[in-house]
Coordinates of C-alpha atoms and ligand atoms in Angstrom, one line a residue:
M6 CA 14.3 -38.2 40.5
S7 CA 17.7 -38.5 38.9
S8 CA 20.0 -35.5 39.3
V9 CA 21.6 -36.2 36.0
G10 CA 18.6 -36.1 33.7
P11 CA 18.7 -35.0 30.1
V12 CA 19.6 -31.4 29.2
I13 CA 16.3 -30.0 28.0
F14 CA 17.3 -26.4 27.2
E15 CA 20.0 -24.7 25.3
R16 CA 22.5 -22.2 26.7
H17 CA 23.8 -19.3 24.9
L18 CA 27.5 -19.8 25.5
F19 CA 28.8 -16.2 25.3
G20 CA 31.7 -16.7 27.6
P21 CA 35.4 -17.3 26.9
G22 CA 34.6 -20.8 25.6
P23 CA 33.2 -23.2 24.9
S24 CA 31.0 -21.4 22.4
N25 CA 27.9 -22.9 20.8
P26 CA 29.1 -25.1 17.9
Y27 CA 28.1 -24.5 14.3
P28 CA 25.0 -26.7 13.7
E29 CA 27.0 -28.6 11.0
A30 CA 29.6 -29.6 13.7
T31 CA 26.9 -30.7 16.1
D32 CA 25.0 -32.7 13.4
A33 CA 28.2 -34.5 12.5
L34 CA 28.4 -35.9 16.1
S35 CA 25.3 -38.0 15.4
R36 CA 26.7 -39.9 12.4
P37 CA 27.4 -43.6 12.8
L38 CA 30.8 -44.2 14.2
L39 CA 33.7 -45.3 12.0
G40 CA 36.7 -47.3 13.0
H41 CA 39.8 -45.2 13.5
L42 CA 41.6 -47.0 10.7
D43 CA 38.6 -47.2 8.4
P44 CA 39.6 -45.9 4.9
E45 CA 36.7 -43.6 5.0
F46 CA 37.8 -42.1 8.4
L47 CA 41.4 -41.8 7.1
R48 CA 40.1 -39.8 4.1
I49 CA 38.2 -37.5 6.5
M50 CA 41.3 -37.2 8.6
D51 CA 43.4 -36.2 5.6
E52 CA 40.8 -33.7 4.5
T53 CA 40.7 -32.3 8.0
C54 CA 44.4 -31.7 8.0
E55 CA 44.1 -30.0 4.6
L56 CA 41.3 -27.8 5.9
L57 CA 43.4 -27.0 8.9
R58 CA 46.2 -25.9 6.6
Q59 CA 43.8 -23.4 5.0
A60 CA 42.6 -22.2 8.4
W61 CA 46.2 -21.7 9.6
G62 CA 47.5 -20.2 6.4
T63 CA 50.2 -22.8 6.1
T64 CA 51.6 -25.4 3.8
N65 CA 53.2 -27.3 6.7
A66 CA 52.9 -31.1 6.1
R67 CA 52.7 -31.5 9.9
T68 CA 49.4 -29.9 10.5
L69 CA 47.0 -32.1 12.5
P70 CA 44.4 -32.2 15.3
I71 CA 46.0 -33.3 18.5
S72 CA 43.7 -35.6 20.5
A73 CA 43.0 -33.3 23.5
T74 CA 42.1 -29.7 24.3
G75 CA 44.1 -26.6 23.5
S76 CA 46.4 -27.0 26.6
A77 CA 47.6 -30.3 25.1
G78 CA 48.6 -28.3 22.0
M79 CA 50.6 -26.0 24.3
E80 CA 52.3 -29.0 25.9
A81 CA 53.0 -30.6 22.5
A82 CA 54.6 -27.3 21.3
F83 CA 57.1 -27.1 24.1
V84 CA 57.8 -30.8 24.9
N85 CA 58.8 -31.4 21.3
T86 CA 60.9 -28.3 20.8
V87 CA 62.6 -27.4 24.1
H88 CA 65.9 -28.9 24.9
E89 CA 67.2 -28.8 28.4
G90 CA 68.5 -25.3 29.2
D91 CA 67.1 -23.6 26.1
V92 CA 66.3 -20.0 26.6
V93 CA 62.6 -19.3 25.9
V94 CA 61.4 -15.7 26.0
V95 CA 57.7 -15.6 26.8
G96 CA 55.4 -12.6 26.4
V97 CA 53.2 -12.6 29.5
N98 CA 50.1 -10.3 29.3
G99 CA 47.6 -12.7 30.9
L100 CA 46.8 -16.1 32.2
F101 CA 47.8 -18.1 29.1
G102 CA 51.2 -16.4 28.8
Q103 CA 51.7 -17.4 32.4
R104 CA 50.7 -21.0 31.6
M105 CA 53.2 -21.0 28.7
C106 CA 56.0 -20.2 31.2
D107 CA 55.0 -23.0 33.5
V108 CA 54.8 -25.6 30.7
A109 CA 58.1 -24.5 29.0
A110 CA 59.9 -24.6 32.4
R111 CA 58.6 -28.1 33.0
C112 CA 60.1 -29.1 29.6
G113 CA 63.5 -27.9 30.8
A114 CA 63.5 -24.3 29.4
E115 CA 65.3 -21.4 31.0
V116 CA 62.2 -19.1 30.8
V117 CA 62.6 -15.4 30.5
A118 CA 59.1 -14.0 31.2
V119 CA 58.4 -10.6 29.8
E120 CA 55.7 -9.3 32.0
H121 CA 53.1 -6.8 30.6
E122 CA 50.3 -5.0 32.3
W123 CA 47.1 -7.0 31.8
G124 CA 44.9 -5.5 29.1
T125 CA 47.9 -4.4 27.0
P126 CA 49.5 -6.3 24.0
V127 CA 52.9 -8.0 23.9
D128 CA 55.6 -5.4 23.2
V129 CA 57.9 -6.7 20.5
Q130 CA 60.9 -4.5 21.4
R131 CA 60.7 -5.6 25.0
M132 CA 60.7 -9.2 23.8
L133 CA 63.8 -8.6 21.7
D134 CA 65.6 -6.8 24.6
A135 CA 64.9 -9.5 27.0
H136 CA 67.7 -11.8 25.9
P137 CA 70.5 -11.5 23.3
H138 CA 70.1 -14.9 21.7
P139 CA 67.1 -16.9 22.8
T140 CA 66.3 -20.3 21.3
M141 CA 62.6 -19.4 21.1
Y142 CA 60.0 -16.7 21.5
A143 CA 56.5 -17.6 22.6
A144 CA 53.4 -15.4 22.7
V145 CA 49.7 -15.7 22.8
H146 CA 48.0 -14.2 19.7
A147 CA 44.6 -13.7 21.4
E148 CA 44.8 -13.5 25.2
T149 CA 41.4 -14.8 26.3
S150 CA 41.9 -13.7 29.9
T151 CA 42.1 -10.1 29.0
G152 CA 40.6 -9.7 25.5
V153 CA 43.8 -8.5 23.9
R154 CA 45.3 -9.1 20.4
S155 CA 49.1 -9.1 20.1
D156 CA 51.0 -8.4 16.9
I157 CA 52.4 -11.8 16.0
A158 CA 53.4 -10.8 12.5
A159 CA 55.8 -8.1 14.0
L160 CA 57.3 -10.6 16.4
G161 CA 57.7 -13.1 13.6
A162 CA 59.5 -10.5 11.4
A163 CA 61.9 -9.7 14.3
K164 CA 62.6 -13.2 15.7
G165 CA 65.9 -13.8 13.8
D166 CA 67.1 -17.4 14.0
A167 CA 64.9 -18.1 17.1
L168 CA 61.8 -20.2 16.7
L169 CA 58.4 -18.6 17.3
V170 CA 55.7 -20.6 19.2
T171 CA 52.2 -19.0 19.0
D172 CA 49.1 -19.7 21.0
A173 CA 46.2 -19.3 18.5
V174 CA 43.5 -21.0 20.6
T175 CA 41.1 -18.0 20.5
S176 CA 42.2 -16.7 17.2
L177 CA 42.2 -19.6 14.7
A178 CA 39.1 -19.1 12.4
G179 CA 38.1 -15.9 14.2
I180 CA 40.6 -13.2 13.3
E181 CA 43.3 -12.7 10.7
L182 CA 46.0 -15.3 11.2
R183 CA 48.6 -16.3 8.6
A184 CA 51.1 -18.7 10.1
D185 CA 53.5 -18.9 7.1
D186 CA 53.5 -15.2 6.2
W187 CA 53.9 -14.2 9.8
G188 CA 56.8 -16.6 10.6
I189 CA 55.0 -18.8 13.0
D190 CA 57.1 -22.0 13.4
V191 CA 54.9 -23.8 15.8
G192 CA 51.2 -23.0 16.5
Y193 CA 48.4 -24.6 18.4
A194 CA 44.7 -23.9 18.9
G195 CA 41.5 -25.4 20.3
T196 CA 38.2 -26.4 18.8
Q197 CA 35.7 -24.8 21.2
K198 CA 36.4 -21.1 20.6
C199 CA 36.2 -19.5 17.1
L200 CA 36.3 -22.8 15.3
G201 CA 32.8 -23.5 16.6
V202 CA 33.3 -27.1 17.4
A203 CA 32.9 -28.8 20.9
P204 CA 36.1 -29.0 23.1
G205 CA 38.3 -32.0 22.6
L206 CA 40.9 -31.3 19.9
A207 CA 44.0 -29.1 19.5
P208 CA 44.7 -28.1 15.9
F209 CA 48.5 -28.0 15.6
T210 CA 51.0 -27.0 13.1
I211 CA 54.8 -27.2 13.0
N212 CA 57.1 -26.2 10.1
D213 CA 60.2 -28.1 8.8
R214 CA 62.6 -25.7 10.5
A215 CA 61.1 -26.4 14.0
F216 CA 60.6 -30.1 13.3
A217 CA 64.3 -30.4 12.4
R218 CA 65.3 -28.9 15.7
R219 CA 62.9 -31.1 17.7
V220 CA 63.7 -33.2 20.7
E221 CA 64.3 -36.7 19.4
K222 CA 62.7 -38.5 22.3
P223 CA 60.4 -36.1 24.2
R224 CA 59.3 -36.7 27.7
S225 CA 55.8 -37.2 26.5
W226 CA 55.0 -40.3 24.6
Y227 CA 51.4 -39.3 23.8
L228 CA 52.4 -35.9 22.3
D229 CA 55.6 -37.1 20.5
L230 CA 55.2 -35.5 17.1
G231 CA 57.7 -38.0 15.6
L232 CA 55.3 -40.8 16.5
L233 CA 52.1 -38.9 15.7
G234 CA 53.4 -38.1 12.2
G235 CA 53.1 -41.7 11.1
Y236 CA 49.5 -41.7 12.1
V237 CA 48.0 -38.4 11.0
G238 CA 50.4 -35.4 10.3
E239 CA 52.3 -36.8 7.4
A240 CA 49.3 -38.3 5.6
S241 CA 49.7 -41.5 3.7
S242 CA 49.2 -39.6 0.4
R243 CA 52.4 -37.8 1.2
G244 CA 54.4 -41.0 1.3
A245 CA 55.8 -40.5 4.8
T246 CA 54.6 -44.0 5.8
G247 CA 54.8 -45.6 2.5
G248 CA 51.0 -45.5 2.1
G249 CA 50.1 -47.1 5.4
R250 CA 49.0 -45.9 8.8
T251 CA 50.6 -47.1 12.0
Y252 CA 48.5 -47.3 15.1
H253 CA 49.6 -44.8 17.8
H254 CA 46.5 -44.1 19.8
T255 CA 42.8 -44.3 18.9
A256 CA 41.8 -41.0 17.3
P257 CA 38.7 -39.4 18.8
V258 CA 36.8 -40.3 15.6
A259 CA 33.6 -38.5 16.3
M260 CA 35.4 -35.3 17.3
V261 CA 37.5 -35.4 14.1
V262 CA 34.4 -35.9 12.0
S263 CA 32.8 -32.9 13.8
L264 CA 35.9 -30.7 13.3
H265 CA 35.8 -31.7 9.6
A266 CA 32.2 -30.5 9.4
G267 CA 33.0 -27.3 11.2
L268 CA 36.0 -26.5 9.0
T269 CA 34.0 -27.3 5.9
R270 CA 31.3 -24.8 7.0
I271 CA 34.0 -22.2 7.6
V272 CA 35.7 -22.7 4.3
E273 CA 32.4 -22.6 2.5
E274 CA 31.6 -19.2 4.0
G275 CA 35.2 -18.1 3.2
L276 CA 37.9 -17.7 5.9
E277 CA 38.2 -13.9 5.2
N278 CA 34.4 -13.5 5.4
V279 CA 34.5 -15.4 8.8
W280 CA 37.1 -13.0 10.0
A281 CA 35.1 -10.0 8.8
R282 CA 32.0 -11.4 10.5
H283 CA 33.8 -11.6 13.9
E284 CA 35.2 -8.1 13.4
A285 CA 31.8 -6.6 12.7
V286 CA 30.0 -8.4 15.5
G287 CA 32.7 -7.6 18.0
K288 CA 32.5 -3.9 17.1
Q289 CA 28.7 -4.0 17.4
L290 CA 29.0 -5.5 20.9
Q291 CA 31.7 -3.1 22.0
D292 CA 29.9 0.0 20.7
G293 CA 26.7 -1.2 22.3
L294 CA 28.4 -1.7 25.7
Q295 CA 30.0 1.7 25.5
S296 CA 26.7 3.4 24.7
M297 CA 25.2 1.7 27.8
G298 CA 27.8 3.6 29.7
L299 CA 30.1 0.7 30.3
E300 CA 33.9 0.9 30.1
L301 CA 36.0 -1.6 28.1
F302 CA 39.0 -3.2 29.8
A303 CA 41.4 -4.1 27.0
Q304 CA 43.5 -1.3 25.6
E305 CA 42.0 0.5 22.6
G306 CA 43.6 -0.6 19.3
S307 CA 44.3 -4.1 20.6
R308 CA 40.8 -5.2 21.4
L309 CA 39.8 -8.7 20.2
P310 CA 36.4 -8.7 18.4
E311 CA 35.7 -12.3 19.4
L312 CA 36.3 -11.8 23.2
T313 CA 35.3 -8.5 24.8
T314 CA 36.4 -7.6 28.3
V315 CA 34.2 -5.0 30.1
K316 CA 34.5 -3.5 33.5
V317 CA 31.8 -4.3 36.0
P318 CA 30.2 -0.9 37.0
D319 CA 30.8 0.3 40.5
G320 CA 28.2 -1.0 43.0
V321 CA 27.2 -3.9 40.7
D322 CA 27.7 -7.5 41.9
S323 CA 29.5 -9.3 39.1
A324 CA 28.5 -12.8 40.2
A325 CA 24.8 -11.8 40.7
V326 CA 24.6 -10.4 37.2
R327 CA 26.2 -13.5 35.7
G328 CA 23.8 -15.7 37.8
R329 CA 20.8 -13.8 36.6
L330 CA 22.0 -13.9 32.9
L331 CA 22.2 -17.7 33.2
E332 CA 19.0 -18.3 35.1
R333 CA 16.7 -15.8 33.3
H334 CA 18.2 -15.5 29.9
G335 CA 20.1 -18.8 29.5
I336 CA 23.2 -16.8 28.8
E337 CA 26.6 -17.7 30.0
I338 CA 29.3 -15.0 30.1
G339 CA 32.7 -15.2 31.9
A340 CA 34.1 -13.6 35.0
G341 CA 37.4 -11.9 34.9
V342 CA 40.7 -13.8 35.6
G343 CA 43.0 -13.5 38.6
Q344 CA 42.9 -10.0 40.3
Y345 CA 40.1 -9.0 37.8
A346 CA 37.8 -11.9 38.8
A347 CA 35.2 -9.7 40.3
T348 CA 35.7 -6.5 38.3
V349 CA 35.7 -7.6 34.7
W350 CA 33.3 -9.6 32.6
R351 CA 34.3 -11.5 29.5
I352 CA 31.9 -11.8 26.6
G353 CA 32.8 -14.1 23.8
L354 CA 31.0 -14.0 20.4
M355 CA 32.9 -16.7 18.6
G356 CA 32.3 -19.0 15.7
H357 CA 28.5 -19.7 15.3
N358 CA 27.8 -17.0 17.9
A359 CA 29.6 -14.2 16.0
R360 CA 26.2 -13.0 14.8
P361 CA 24.4 -9.6 15.1
D362 CA 21.4 -11.2 16.8
A363 CA 23.7 -12.7 19.4
A364 CA 25.2 -9.3 20.1
L365 CA 21.8 -7.7 20.5
L366 CA 20.6 -10.6 22.7
V367 CA 23.5 -10.2 25.2
L368 CA 23.3 -6.4 25.2
A369 CA 19.6 -6.5 26.1
A370 CA 20.1 -9.2 28.7
L371 CA 23.0 -7.5 30.3
E372 CA 21.2 -4.2 30.5
E373 CA 18.2 -5.9 32.2
A374 CA 20.5 -7.8 34.6
I375 CA 22.5 -4.8 35.6
K376 CA 19.3 -2.8 36.3
A377 CA 17.9 -5.7 38.4
Ligands
PLP26 C1 41.2 -21.7 26.2 C2 42.6 -21.4 26.0 C3 43.7 -22.3 26.2 C4 43.5 -23.6 26.8 O1 42.7 -24.4 26.0 P1 41.9 -25.6 26.7 O2 41.0 -26.1 25.6 O3 41.1 -25.0 27.8 O4 42.8 -26.6 27.2 C5 45.0 -21.9 25.9 N1 45.2 -20.6 25.4 C6 44.3 -19.7 25.2 C7 44.6 -18.4 24.7 C8 42.9 -20.1 25.5 O5 42.0 -19.2 25.3

């Protein structure tokens, strides 16, 4: 018997991502494939960029899906904007803030890491005090490793002349996010979290101010926004390429069509309704966990609704519970990260999974698995 037979059952993906895609996004994957320069595909790509502008809350012409997962969005953000020796102040309150430091340093930045206790949000005053005149501030909006939301609007209002890079991988299309109003100069996200699409693309946006300061010839050819612009970002209708498209790389056609379907689904529900749905379901889950006697990890007031961190009760084997959830209930939840690997669980109710029935399902299953 083959060990790689077909998947015959569904999982409830209630971990830190990927989440179960919206059915519309899954259906779109089965459509006949288009060529990547087919006019019909280019139309879908243009619409996808426009839908992404709505999701980001931006009018940035350069808003596009980068052809790789969220981490490629992070690489694109720094490799295109960091000049050798630039001072980049990074808010670190979890794994993804740490990763930003690593990526920015590889791009030649002099990184000033502002370390925070995990479970707490980025402190804007500490960011400002970290350096008198940084080139750039960078922070994670929704820190998936700890379940914490940071106040990007406050950082954007205080950034002065510096650029602001924001990781919105777990916030885009999940919680309130307004790139232009908040002063986000460069933002990146991923498809497999609140957007409710399979992993594979990194929605990205950069404003004119940041683009004007970009690195002319970045060390990455694939992620060079100057080259990508001729292909997707500055759509032909905007005249940037005189109405034509130039080949750069083969767009992941099926993934873009799926993202288009997922975004259409979100816009039809209404972005603010989608945010409200995540807020309500997250609260339902967090209230339910607390009434089971469990303790939440993230600091009160900064808890993400879409990604809940909860402490593993004393005497309970974290891995055994996760194993039982998967085997008996078909439910995946996440372990903690780093020093919290065995003492915290991460439960994500994102995108299609941000539903009251999903919250009830995971609460009941967790109660059963802990008792067992
Ligand atoms: C998941 C995640 C990433 C990385 O995205 P990948 O799709 O795994 O490459 C970056 N930042 C945050 C906050 C994330 O949650």
